[in-house]
Amino acid sequence: MSAGMVIIGAGECGTRAAFALREMGYDGTVTLVGAEAHLPYERPPLSKDAMVASETPSIKAISDAARLSEHRIDLLGASSATSIDRANRSIRLSDGSDLDYDKLLVATGATPRMLTLPGLGARCVYLRTFDDALAIRGYLRAGAHIAIIGGGFIGLELAASARKLGADVTVIEAQPRILMRGVPAEIAAVVHEAHAAEGVDFICGNGIAAVNDDGTSVRIALASGRAVAADLAIIGIGAIPVTALAETAGLTLNNGIAVDAQLRTSDPNIFAAGDCCSFPLAVYGGRRVRLEAWRSAQEHGALAARNMLGADEVHAGVPWFWSDQYGLSLQIAGLPDEGEHTIRRDLDDGAFILFHLKHDGRLVAASGIGPGNAVARDIRLAEMLIARSAHPDIDALAAPSVKLKSLLAA
Amino acid sequence: MSDWIEACAADDIDEEDVIRFDHAGRTFALYRSPEDEFFATDGLCTHEQIHLSQGLVMGDIIECPKHNGRFNYKTGAARGAPVCVNLRTYPVKVDAGKVFVQLG
């Protein structure tokens, strides 16, 4: 009798993989091991809608229990794997029991990078899980002062949510500007202005010298000598892949669990996918990347599932990412740092798109920002052009009157 | 049967494209297929209440602008994560260059 498919990690990636196995017609056992007690849920709303919608945020489940059961997906919640026995194809679970596998998928995700300074305490928090979101929500109210350490997406989305709820917000960023990693300066400037117009105070280019958390408030001393006092400090300084299990099992690591283009680890019976793995991106000549993005987690989950069933399919996607802050939505397709020059396309209502091209004219990324979903369609079309390694006409890219769709036919 | 509501001129929708149509407090999406046929669905994605009219039409698929949920706009069938609930569709007819929708 077959041991079945085991997936460690019940986030977006692992859950998608479980359903994809069924969509592919797999009939054996599918076990989804999740560290949290909740049903699999969507993380993107935690910093945004879920935070502002009500005083007690609710979970947006990826699937309810009935749908899991209908697809015969066995969810082991509040459970984790403590070791992998590769020789016997078996994992040990946190309750001490063993679970055999035919193929194993490690989708353990990422965890917040910790601020390594003395003086951090109960008023210094991170956001990754729904329970984290619940704890943070309790502090967001009119008159509260929230310090956000790190001007990345999590920090900025939380800054917007905190302002909507009437809290005073100070964002502290060690780099000279917010969103240094992966977002062009022109786009980051629009985000910065939107926050400033909403009353967020920014301190950029200033490192933290010391933190003093006495359990009722936090005092953050900056390198410049200035100090920020807050009721709560939310730390959003990036995420690191969860690799301890893979490392102990002797799987090859390289900025996360190293997988090939089929998401296979150094053990042919073990796959890794989502935020915990680095993989070669074909669209950039095999450049190895690790992504922390919702859609790539889904695509990885589906691809890993197909390859667990022997599809031998390679990853062919283009990274895609979005963030919502106030009424603005930002979307990025591809990795802008691949670009050597940019072409700007201005749309209605202040929305614009930057096309990032190589010197030879190949489109490698597109980034855009605007109200609502103003940039969505053009970013999506740009993504399709990037996937084709297209060399689009530069005048057409710059002219909003030219439909990008027409360039796809070229 | 409910009445046929005049929604727009046929020329208001490009081939293989979609526009938004609001009527009586509800919002809809009207499509023109590559085969030059017209279709109508509810206007909001069943995943997170996003206007599909800002999405991309490819063949017989509408893709949500927010999270890339996909539907066959001719049948309303959900076509992949994150959407799992179908989209409601409505009968459409074209008469003398005008698009009419029957909104039940």
Short mmCIF file of C-alpha atoms in Angstrom, two decimals:
data_model
loop_
_atom_site.label_atom_id
_atom_site.label_comp_id
_atom_site.label_asym_id
_atom_site.label_seq_id
_atom_site.Cartn_x
_atom_site.Cartn_y
_atom_site.Cartn_z
CA MET A 1 0.00 0.00 0.00
CA SER A 2 1.24 3.46 -0.90
CA ALA A 3 2.29 5.78 1.91
CA GLY A 4 0.81 8.82 0.26
CA MET A 5 1.77 12.47 -0.08
CA VAL A 6 2.80 14.52 2.93
CA ILE A 7 2.97 18.31 2.94
CA ILE A 8 4.65 20.15 5.81
CA GLY A 9 3.22 23.66 6.08
CA ALA A 10 -0.46 24.56 5.73
CA GLY A 11 -0.05 28.08 4.40
CA GLU A 12 -0.96 29.32 0.92
CA CYS A 13 1.64 27.10 -0.75
CA GLY A 14 1.08 23.84 1.09
CA THR A 15 -2.70 24.13 0.93
CA ARG A 16 -2.65 24.86 -2.80
CA ALA A 17 -0.41 21.83 -3.30
CA ALA A 18 -2.87 19.60 -1.43
CA PHE A 19 -5.77 20.68 -3.63
CA ALA A 20 -3.63 20.48 -6.77
CA LEU A 21 -2.82 16.83 -6.01
CA ARG A 22 -6.55 16.09 -6.06
CA GLU A 23 -7.13 18.22 -9.17
CA MET A 24 -4.48 16.06 -10.86
CA GLY A 25 -6.50 12.98 -9.97
CA TYR A 26 -4.24 11.64 -7.23
CA ASP A 27 -6.20 9.11 -5.21
CA GLY A 28 -3.86 8.23 -2.31
CA THR A 29 -3.58 9.82 1.11
CA VAL A 30 -2.86 13.57 1.30
CA THR A 31 -1.72 14.85 4.69
CA LEU A 32 -1.25 18.55 5.40
CA VAL A 33 0.75 19.31 8.53
CA GLY A 34 0.12 22.82 9.88
CA ALA A 35 1.85 24.50 12.81
CA GLU A 36 -1.14 26.70 13.62
CA ALA A 37 -4.42 25.54 15.15
CA HIS A 38 -6.48 27.46 12.57
CA LEU A 39 -7.80 26.27 9.24
CA PRO A 40 -5.46 27.27 6.38
CA TYR A 41 -5.93 31.01 5.89
CA GLU A 42 -4.83 33.89 3.68
CA ARG A 43 -2.04 35.99 5.15
CA PRO A 44 -2.19 39.12 2.93
CA PRO A 45 -5.28 40.59 4.70
CA LEU A 46 -3.58 40.41 8.12
CA SER A 47 -1.78 43.73 7.68
CA LYS A 48 -4.60 45.34 5.68
CA ASP A 49 -8.36 44.57 5.60
CA ALA A 50 -8.45 42.19 8.56
CA MET A 51 -6.67 44.77 10.69
CA VAL A 52 -9.13 47.61 10.05
CA ALA A 53 -12.40 45.79 9.36
CA SER A 54 -13.41 45.29 12.98
CA GLU A 55 -12.09 45.24 16.52
CA THR A 56 -11.71 41.50 16.35
CA PRO A 57 -10.15 40.51 13.04
CA SER A 58 -11.52 37.36 11.49
CA ILE A 59 -9.73 34.73 9.47
CA LYS A 60 -10.14 34.54 5.72
CA ALA A 61 -9.90 30.80 5.30
CA ILE A 62 -8.42 29.38 2.09
CA SER A 63 -10.72 26.44 2.55
CA ASP A 64 -13.32 25.48 5.10
CA ALA A 65 -13.32 22.10 6.81
CA ALA A 66 -16.04 20.75 4.52
CA ARG A 67 -14.03 21.43 1.37
CA LEU A 68 -10.91 19.86 2.89
CA SER A 69 -12.89 16.79 3.78
CA GLU A 70 -14.56 16.64 0.38
CA HIS A 71 -11.08 16.58 -1.19
CA ARG A 72 -9.90 14.01 1.41
CA ILE A 73 -7.14 16.28 2.69
CA ASP A 74 -6.15 15.28 6.21
CA LEU A 75 -5.20 18.46 8.07
CA LEU A 76 -3.04 17.91 11.13
CA GLY A 77 -3.32 21.30 12.84
CA ALA A 78 -1.20 22.63 15.71
CA SER A 79 1.36 20.08 14.61
CA SER A 80 4.84 20.21 13.17
CA ALA A 81 7.50 17.89 11.85
CA THR A 82 10.53 17.52 14.08
CA SER A 83 12.66 15.37 11.79
CA ILE A 84 12.79 13.65 8.42
CA ASP A 85 14.05 10.08 8.07
CA ARG A 86 15.02 10.18 4.41
CA ALA A 87 16.19 6.58 4.22
CA ASN A 88 12.84 5.25 5.40
CA ARG A 89 10.79 8.08 3.87
CA SER A 90 9.12 9.01 7.10
CA ILE A 91 8.71 12.13 9.21
CA ARG A 92 8.47 12.40 12.98
CA LEU A 93 5.67 14.67 14.20
CA SER A 94 5.65 16.90 17.26
CA ASP A 95 3.37 14.43 19.10
CA GLY A 96 6.03 11.73 18.65
CA SER A 97 4.21 9.75 15.98
CA ASP A 98 5.68 8.87 12.58
CA LEU A 99 4.17 9.45 9.18
CA ASP A 100 5.43 7.70 6.03
CA TYR A 101 5.53 9.38 2.64
CA ASP A 102 5.98 8.53 -1.01
CA LYS A 103 6.81 12.15 -1.78
CA LEU A 104 7.27 14.94 0.71
CA LEU A 105 6.72 18.65 0.19
CA VAL A 106 8.38 21.09 2.57
CA ALA A 107 6.42 24.36 2.51
CA THR A 108 7.44 25.75 5.86
CA GLY A 109 7.44 29.37 4.71
CA ALA A 110 9.34 32.20 6.32
CA THR A 111 9.48 33.78 9.73
CA PRO A 112 10.11 37.41 10.67
CA ARG A 113 13.74 38.45 10.88
CA MET A 114 14.39 39.26 14.52
CA LEU A 115 15.83 42.56 15.64
CA THR A 116 18.90 41.57 17.62
CA LEU A 117 19.18 44.30 20.21
CA PRO A 118 18.99 44.11 23.96
CA GLY A 119 16.01 45.72 25.64
CA LEU A 120 13.20 44.27 23.50
CA GLY A 121 10.17 43.10 25.44
CA ALA A 122 6.43 42.46 25.33
CA ARG A 123 5.72 45.76 23.55
CA CYS A 124 8.02 44.84 20.65
CA VAL A 125 6.12 42.60 18.24
CA TYR A 126 6.22 41.02 14.77
CA LEU A 127 3.46 40.15 12.31
CA ARG A 128 3.34 36.77 10.64
CA THR A 129 0.34 34.86 11.94
CA PHE A 130 -3.31 35.55 12.59
CA ASP A 131 -2.62 35.42 16.34
CA ASP A 132 0.08 38.08 15.86
CA ALA A 133 -2.50 40.21 14.03
CA LEU A 134 -5.01 39.84 16.87
CA ALA A 135 -2.41 40.96 19.40
CA ILE A 136 -1.40 44.00 17.33
CA ARG A 137 -5.00 44.97 16.67
CA GLY A 138 -5.55 45.48 20.39
CA TYR A 139 -3.08 48.39 20.38
CA LEU A 140 -4.37 50.21 17.29
CA ARG A 141 -6.72 52.93 18.45
CA ALA A 142 -7.04 56.72 18.43
CA GLY A 143 -4.38 58.36 20.56
CA ALA A 144 -2.05 55.37 20.65
CA HIS A 145 1.46 55.86 19.33
CA ILE A 146 2.83 53.08 17.17
CA ALA A 147 6.46 52.88 16.12
CA ILE A 148 7.10 50.84 13.02
CA ILE A 149 10.66 49.61 12.66
CA GLY A 150 11.34 48.92 9.00
CA GLY A 151 9.89 50.72 5.97
CA GLY A 152 9.11 47.60 3.99
CA PHE A 153 5.71 46.34 2.86
CA ILE A 154 4.54 44.80 6.13
CA GLY A 155 5.53 47.92 8.07
CA LEU A 156 3.95 50.32 5.61
CA GLU A 157 0.71 48.37 5.28
CA LEU A 158 0.47 48.29 9.07
CA ALA A 159 1.25 52.03 9.19
CA ALA A 160 -1.69 52.66 6.84
CA SER A 161 -3.98 50.44 8.91
CA ALA A 162 -2.90 52.10 12.16
CA ARG A 163 -3.57 55.57 10.72
CA LYS A 164 -7.03 54.49 9.54
CA LEU A 165 -7.75 53.52 13.13
CA GLY A 166 -6.54 56.89 14.40
CA ALA A 167 -3.20 55.94 15.92
CA ASP A 168 -0.13 58.16 15.58
CA VAL A 169 2.55 56.41 13.57
CA THR A 170 6.31 56.82 13.24
CA VAL A 171 8.14 54.72 10.67
CA ILE A 172 11.85 54.19 11.34
CA GLU A 173 13.94 53.01 8.41
CA ALA A 174 17.69 52.53 8.55
CA GLN A 175 18.06 52.93 4.76
CA PRO A 176 17.93 56.38 3.12
CA ARG A 177 14.41 55.69 1.83
CA ILE A 178 11.52 53.28 2.30
CA LEU A 179 11.10 50.18 0.11
CA MET A 180 14.77 50.06 -0.85
CA ARG A 181 14.60 46.39 -1.69
CA GLY A 182 12.92 45.71 -5.01
CA VAL A 183 10.89 48.91 -5.46
CA PRO A 184 12.06 51.73 -7.79
CA ALA A 185 12.62 55.11 -6.11
CA GLU A 186 9.91 56.81 -8.21
CA ILE A 187 7.28 54.39 -6.92
CA ALA A 188 8.54 54.46 -3.35
CA ALA A 189 8.27 58.26 -3.45
CA VAL A 190 4.55 58.04 -4.24
CA VAL A 191 4.05 55.65 -1.31
CA HIS A 192 6.06 57.94 0.96
CA GLU A 193 3.99 61.00 -0.05
CA ALA A 194 0.72 59.14 0.52
CA HIS A 195 1.77 58.20 4.04
CA ALA A 196 3.08 61.69 4.79
CA ALA A 197 -0.24 63.18 3.60
CA GLU A 198 -2.01 60.86 6.04
CA GLY A 199 0.18 62.12 8.87
CA VAL A 200 2.76 59.34 9.18
CA ASP A 201 6.09 60.57 10.52
CA PHE A 202 9.16 59.12 8.78
CA ILE A 203 12.66 58.79 10.11
CA CYS A 204 14.84 57.41 7.31
CA GLY A 205 18.58 56.84 7.14
CA ASN A 206 18.82 56.47 10.87
CA GLY A 207 19.83 53.31 12.65
CA ILE A 208 18.58 52.22 16.06
CA ALA A 209 21.08 52.58 18.90
CA ALA A 210 19.04 51.09 21.72
CA VAL A 211 15.56 49.93 22.67
CA ASN A 212 14.10 50.10 26.13
CA ASP A 213 10.83 48.23 26.63
CA ASP A 214 9.56 48.41 30.21
CA GLY A 215 6.43 46.38 29.47
CA THR A 216 4.10 49.38 29.27
CA SER A 217 5.90 51.48 26.66
CA VAL A 218 8.89 51.38 24.36
CA ARG A 219 11.61 53.98 23.98
CA ILE A 220 13.68 53.73 20.81
CA ALA A 221 16.95 55.67 20.80
CA LEU A 222 18.26 56.43 17.33
CA ALA A 223 21.87 56.77 16.23
CA SER A 224 21.28 60.48 15.62
CA GLY A 225 20.47 60.99 19.28
CA ARG A 226 16.74 61.42 18.71
CA ALA A 227 14.37 59.15 20.64
CA VAL A 228 10.90 57.84 19.80
CA ALA A 229 8.46 56.82 22.53
CA ALA A 230 5.65 54.43 21.61
CA ASP A 231 2.95 52.25 23.11
CA LEU A 232 3.94 49.49 20.70
CA ALA A 233 6.87 48.85 18.37
CA ILE A 234 6.09 46.67 15.36
CA ILE A 235 9.20 45.25 13.79
CA GLY A 236 9.09 44.51 10.05
CA ILE A 237 12.67 44.13 8.90
CA GLY A 238 12.26 41.22 6.52
CA ALA A 239 11.76 37.51 6.76
CA ILE A 240 14.03 34.51 6.81
CA PRO A 241 13.22 31.09 5.37
CA VAL A 242 12.28 28.33 7.81
CA THR A 243 14.90 25.70 7.06
CA ALA A 244 15.83 24.01 10.34
CA LEU A 245 14.00 20.80 9.46
CA ALA A 246 15.58 20.60 6.01
CA GLU A 247 19.00 21.46 7.36
CA THR A 248 18.86 18.74 10.01
CA ALA A 249 17.80 16.29 7.32
CA GLY A 250 20.91 17.20 5.33
CA LEU A 251 19.13 18.82 2.38
CA THR A 252 21.18 21.37 0.43
CA LEU A 253 20.55 24.97 1.46
CA ASN A 254 21.28 28.16 -0.44
CA ASN A 255 19.33 31.19 0.75
CA GLY A 256 16.58 28.81 1.84
CA ILE A 257 16.14 25.21 0.76
CA ALA A 258 17.82 24.89 -2.63
CA VAL A 259 15.55 23.37 -5.27
CA ASP A 260 15.88 22.88 -9.02
CA ALA A 261 13.53 24.28 -11.66
CA GLN A 262 11.08 21.49 -10.82
CA LEU A 263 11.19 22.47 -7.12
CA ARG A 264 12.99 19.24 -6.20
CA THR A 265 15.47 19.37 -3.33
CA SER A 266 18.77 17.48 -3.22
CA ASP A 267 16.65 14.43 -2.25
CA PRO A 268 14.55 13.33 -5.27
CA ASN A 269 11.65 12.32 -3.02
CA ILE A 270 11.49 15.69 -1.30
CA PHE A 271 10.25 18.92 -2.83
CA ALA A 272 10.29 22.41 -1.35
CA ALA A 273 8.17 25.35 -2.41
CA GLY A 274 7.11 28.85 -1.49
CA ASP A 275 8.92 31.28 0.82
CA CYS A 276 11.24 28.62 2.27
CA CYS A 277 13.04 27.76 -0.97
CA SER A 278 15.34 29.36 -3.52
CA PHE A 279 14.91 28.32 -7.13
CA PRO A 280 16.28 29.21 -10.57
CA LEU A 281 14.17 31.71 -12.52
CA ALA A 282 14.26 30.71 -16.17
CA VAL A 283 13.13 34.14 -17.33
CA TYR A 284 16.39 35.61 -15.97
CA GLY A 285 18.71 32.91 -17.27
CA GLY A 286 18.43 30.76 -14.17
CA ARG A 287 19.16 33.49 -11.61
CA ARG A 288 18.52 31.90 -8.19
CA VAL A 289 15.90 33.77 -6.17
CA ARG A 290 13.79 33.30 -3.09
CA LEU A 291 10.41 35.03 -3.19
CA GLU A 292 8.07 35.98 -0.39
CA ALA A 293 4.90 36.51 -2.34
CA TRP A 294 1.39 35.19 -2.25
CA ARG A 295 0.98 34.30 -5.89
CA SER A 296 4.34 32.59 -6.24
CA ALA A 297 3.47 30.54 -3.16
CA GLN A 298 0.34 29.36 -4.97
CA GLU A 299 2.12 28.70 -8.25
CA HIS A 300 4.88 26.82 -6.45
CA GLY A 301 2.35 24.71 -4.57
CA ALA A 302 0.58 23.71 -7.76
CA LEU A 303 3.83 23.02 -9.62
CA ALA A 304 5.31 20.97 -6.77
CA ALA A 305 2.13 18.88 -6.66
CA ARG A 306 2.32 18.13 -10.38
CA ASN A 307 5.99 17.16 -10.10
CA MET A 308 5.35 15.00 -7.03
CA LEU A 309 3.12 13.06 -9.40
CA GLY A 310 5.87 12.86 -12.00
CA ALA A 311 4.98 15.68 -14.38
CA ASP A 312 8.64 16.80 -14.76
CA GLU A 313 7.45 20.34 -15.37
CA VAL A 314 9.77 23.32 -14.91
CA HIS A 315 8.94 26.65 -13.31
CA ALA A 316 8.20 29.19 -16.02
CA GLY A 317 6.56 32.02 -14.10
CA VAL A 318 7.38 35.68 -13.66
CA PRO A 319 7.42 37.02 -10.08
CA TRP A 320 4.40 39.17 -9.31
CA PHE A 321 3.60 41.15 -6.25
CA TRP A 322 1.11 43.72 -4.97
CA SER A 323 0.59 45.97 -1.96
CA ASP A 324 -2.38 48.11 -0.91
CA GLN A 325 -1.94 51.21 1.22
CA TYR A 326 -4.80 53.72 1.69
CA GLY A 327 -6.49 53.90 -1.71
CA LEU A 328 -3.29 53.13 -3.58
CA SER A 329 -2.34 49.83 -5.09
CA LEU A 330 1.16 48.98 -6.22
CA GLN A 331 1.97 46.05 -8.48
CA ILE A 332 5.30 44.73 -9.69
CA ALA A 333 5.87 42.05 -12.31
CA GLY A 334 9.38 40.71 -12.67
CA LEU A 335 12.39 41.95 -10.72
CA PRO A 336 13.07 45.65 -11.43
CA ASP A 337 16.75 45.28 -10.50
CA GLU A 338 17.19 43.31 -13.74
CA GLY A 339 16.47 46.47 -15.71
CA GLU A 340 19.12 48.83 -17.13
CA HIS A 341 16.82 51.67 -18.16
CA THR A 342 13.17 52.58 -17.71
CA ILE A 343 10.30 53.88 -19.81
CA ARG A 344 7.41 55.63 -18.07
CA ARG A 345 3.76 55.31 -19.08
CA ASP A 346 1.34 57.78 -17.46
CA LEU A 347 -2.25 56.65 -16.97
CA ASP A 348 -5.30 58.50 -15.66
CA ASP A 349 -5.60 59.78 -12.07
CA GLY A 350 -1.85 60.00 -11.44
CA ALA A 351 -1.32 56.29 -11.98
CA PHE A 352 1.85 55.34 -13.83
CA ILE A 353 3.89 52.36 -14.88
CA LEU A 354 7.64 51.99 -15.21
CA PHE A 355 8.86 49.47 -17.74
CA HIS A 356 12.29 48.13 -16.90
CA LEU A 357 14.31 47.09 -19.94
CA LYS A 358 17.72 45.69 -20.76
CA HIS A 359 19.98 47.78 -23.01
CA ASP A 360 19.00 45.55 -25.91
CA GLY A 361 15.33 46.44 -25.37
CA ARG A 362 14.17 43.23 -23.70
CA LEU A 363 11.44 43.90 -21.15
CA VAL A 364 12.44 42.38 -17.79
CA ALA A 365 10.10 44.01 -15.26
CA ALA A 366 7.23 46.48 -14.85
CA SER A 367 6.23 48.35 -11.73
CA GLY A 368 3.20 50.55 -11.29
CA ILE A 369 1.19 52.46 -8.74
CA GLY A 370 -2.15 54.19 -8.78
CA PRO A 371 -5.58 54.42 -7.19
CA GLY A 372 -7.60 51.21 -6.99
CA ASN A 373 -6.65 48.72 -9.66
CA ALA A 374 -5.62 51.35 -12.20
CA VAL A 375 -2.34 49.65 -13.10
CA ALA A 376 -3.49 46.04 -12.85
CA ARG A 377 -4.29 45.30 -16.47
CA ASP A 378 -1.14 46.84 -17.92
CA ILE A 379 1.05 45.13 -15.31
CA ARG A 380 -0.58 41.81 -16.17
CA LEU A 381 0.05 42.36 -19.88
CA ALA A 382 3.62 43.42 -19.12
CA GLU A 383 4.05 40.19 -17.20
CA MET A 384 3.03 38.24 -20.29
CA LEU A 385 5.50 40.24 -22.41
CA ILE A 386 8.26 39.56 -19.85
CA ALA A 387 7.50 35.85 -19.93
CA ARG A 388 7.96 35.92 -23.71
CA SER A 389 11.26 37.83 -23.45
CA ALA A 390 9.64 40.43 -25.69
CA HIS A 391 11.43 43.53 -27.02
CA PRO A 392 8.42 45.85 -27.19
CA ASP A 393 8.34 49.11 -29.11
CA ILE A 394 9.46 51.82 -26.68
CA ASP A 395 7.17 54.53 -28.09
CA ALA A 396 4.22 52.19 -27.71
CA LEU A 397 5.11 51.47 -24.08
CA ALA A 398 5.25 55.19 -23.31
CA ALA A 399 1.94 56.01 -25.05
CA PRO A 400 -1.11 55.21 -22.94
CA SER A 401 -3.27 55.41 -26.07
CA VAL A 402 -1.57 52.27 -27.40
CA LYS A 403 -3.10 49.17 -25.85
CA LEU A 404 -0.43 46.90 -24.44
CA LYS A 405 -2.50 43.98 -25.60
CA SER A 406 -1.67 44.95 -29.17
CA LEU A 407 2.04 44.40 -28.37
CA LEU A 408 1.35 40.80 -27.40
CA ALA A 409 0.25 40.04 -30.93
CA ALA A 410 3.47 41.51 -32.36
CA MET B 1 -39.08 36.96 -17.20
CA SER B 2 -37.48 40.27 -16.34
CA ASP B 3 -37.09 43.09 -18.82
CA TRP B 4 -34.24 43.63 -21.24
CA ILE B 5 -32.20 46.59 -20.01
CA GLU B 6 -30.29 48.70 -22.52
CA ALA B 7 -26.70 48.73 -21.22
CA CYS B 8 -24.48 50.38 -23.83
CA ALA B 9 -23.64 50.60 -27.49
CA ALA B 10 -21.93 47.56 -28.96
CA ASP B 11 -19.03 49.78 -29.99
CA ASP B 12 -18.45 50.79 -26.36
CA ILE B 13 -16.77 47.43 -25.78
CA ASP B 14 -13.64 46.53 -27.70
CA GLU B 15 -13.20 43.04 -29.02
CA GLU B 16 -11.83 40.69 -26.31
CA ASP B 17 -12.50 43.25 -23.62
CA VAL B 18 -14.81 44.11 -20.74
CA ILE B 19 -16.57 47.17 -19.32
CA ARG B 20 -18.43 47.89 -16.11
CA PHE B 21 -22.20 48.43 -16.12
CA ASP B 22 -24.08 49.64 -13.04
CA HIS B 23 -27.84 49.35 -12.79
CA ALA B 24 -30.31 49.75 -9.93
CA GLY B 25 -27.66 49.60 -7.24
CA ARG B 26 -25.95 46.55 -8.70
CA THR B 27 -22.77 46.25 -10.70
CA PHE B 28 -22.13 44.02 -13.70
CA ALA B 29 -19.43 43.26 -16.23
CA LEU B 30 -20.16 43.18 -19.96
CA TYR B 31 -17.85 41.33 -22.32
CA ARG B 32 -17.20 41.17 -26.02
CA SER B 33 -15.50 37.93 -27.03
CA PRO B 34 -12.84 37.53 -29.74
CA GLU B 35 -15.65 35.92 -31.78
CA ASP B 36 -17.63 39.18 -31.47
CA GLU B 37 -20.28 37.77 -29.13
CA PHE B 38 -21.52 39.60 -26.02
CA PHE B 39 -21.82 38.29 -22.47
CA ALA B 40 -22.71 39.60 -19.01
CA THR B 41 -21.77 38.50 -15.49
CA ASP B 42 -21.91 39.89 -11.99
CA GLY B 43 -19.40 42.72 -11.74
CA LEU B 44 -17.48 41.63 -8.67
CA CYS B 45 -15.06 38.75 -8.25
CA THR B 46 -16.37 36.05 -5.91
CA HIS B 47 -13.07 36.04 -3.99
CA GLU B 48 -12.72 39.60 -2.68
CA GLN B 49 -15.39 41.83 -4.24
CA ILE B 50 -13.08 43.40 -6.82
CA HIS B 51 -14.48 44.95 -10.03
CA LEU B 52 -13.72 42.50 -12.83
CA SER B 53 -14.05 45.29 -15.40
CA GLN B 54 -10.46 46.31 -14.62
CA GLY B 55 -9.31 42.78 -15.34
CA LEU B 56 -7.94 41.22 -18.48
CA VAL B 57 -9.98 39.26 -21.03
CA MET B 58 -8.08 36.46 -22.74
CA GLY B 59 -10.15 34.28 -25.06
CA ASP B 60 -13.16 33.20 -23.00
CA ILE B 61 -11.46 33.96 -19.66
CA ILE B 62 -11.75 37.04 -17.46
CA GLU B 63 -8.95 37.40 -14.95
CA CYS B 64 -9.49 39.42 -11.78
CA PRO B 65 -7.13 42.44 -11.58
CA LYS B 66 -6.34 41.86 -7.93
CA HIS B 67 -5.37 38.26 -7.37
CA ASN B 68 -5.65 36.70 -10.83
CA GLY B 69 -8.71 34.61 -10.04
CA ARG B 70 -10.11 33.36 -13.35
CA PHE B 71 -13.58 32.72 -14.67
CA ASN B 72 -15.01 31.62 -17.98
CA TYR B 73 -17.20 34.69 -18.55
CA LYS B 74 -19.41 32.79 -20.99
CA THR B 75 -20.49 30.24 -18.37
CA GLY B 76 -19.41 31.91 -15.11
CA ALA B 77 -17.33 28.84 -14.17
CA ALA B 78 -14.50 29.49 -11.70
CA ARG B 79 -11.21 28.47 -13.29
CA GLY B 80 -8.66 28.15 -10.56
CA ALA B 81 -7.33 29.44 -7.25
CA PRO B 82 -8.03 31.64 -5.45
CA VAL B 83 -11.59 31.57 -6.79
CA CYS B 84 -13.78 28.56 -6.08
CA VAL B 85 -17.28 30.11 -6.36
CA ASN B 86 -18.76 30.55 -9.84
CA LEU B 87 -19.81 33.88 -11.25
CA ARG B 88 -23.46 34.49 -12.07
CA THR B 89 -24.16 35.12 -15.77
CA TYR B 90 -27.02 36.97 -17.49
CA PRO B 91 -28.56 36.72 -20.97
CA VAL B 92 -27.41 39.35 -23.46
CA LYS B 93 -28.68 40.36 -26.88
CA VAL B 94 -27.57 42.95 -29.41
CA ASP B 95 -30.19 44.88 -31.33
CA ALA B 96 -29.48 47.73 -33.75
CA GLY B 97 -26.00 48.28 -32.32
CA LYS B 98 -27.21 48.33 -28.72
CA VAL B 99 -26.39 45.79 -26.02
CA PHE B 100 -29.30 44.62 -23.85
CA VAL B 101 -29.02 42.57 -20.66
CA GLN B 102 -31.69 40.59 -18.85
CA LEU B 103 -30.96 41.10 -15.16
CA GLY B 104 -32.91 38.52 -13.19
#
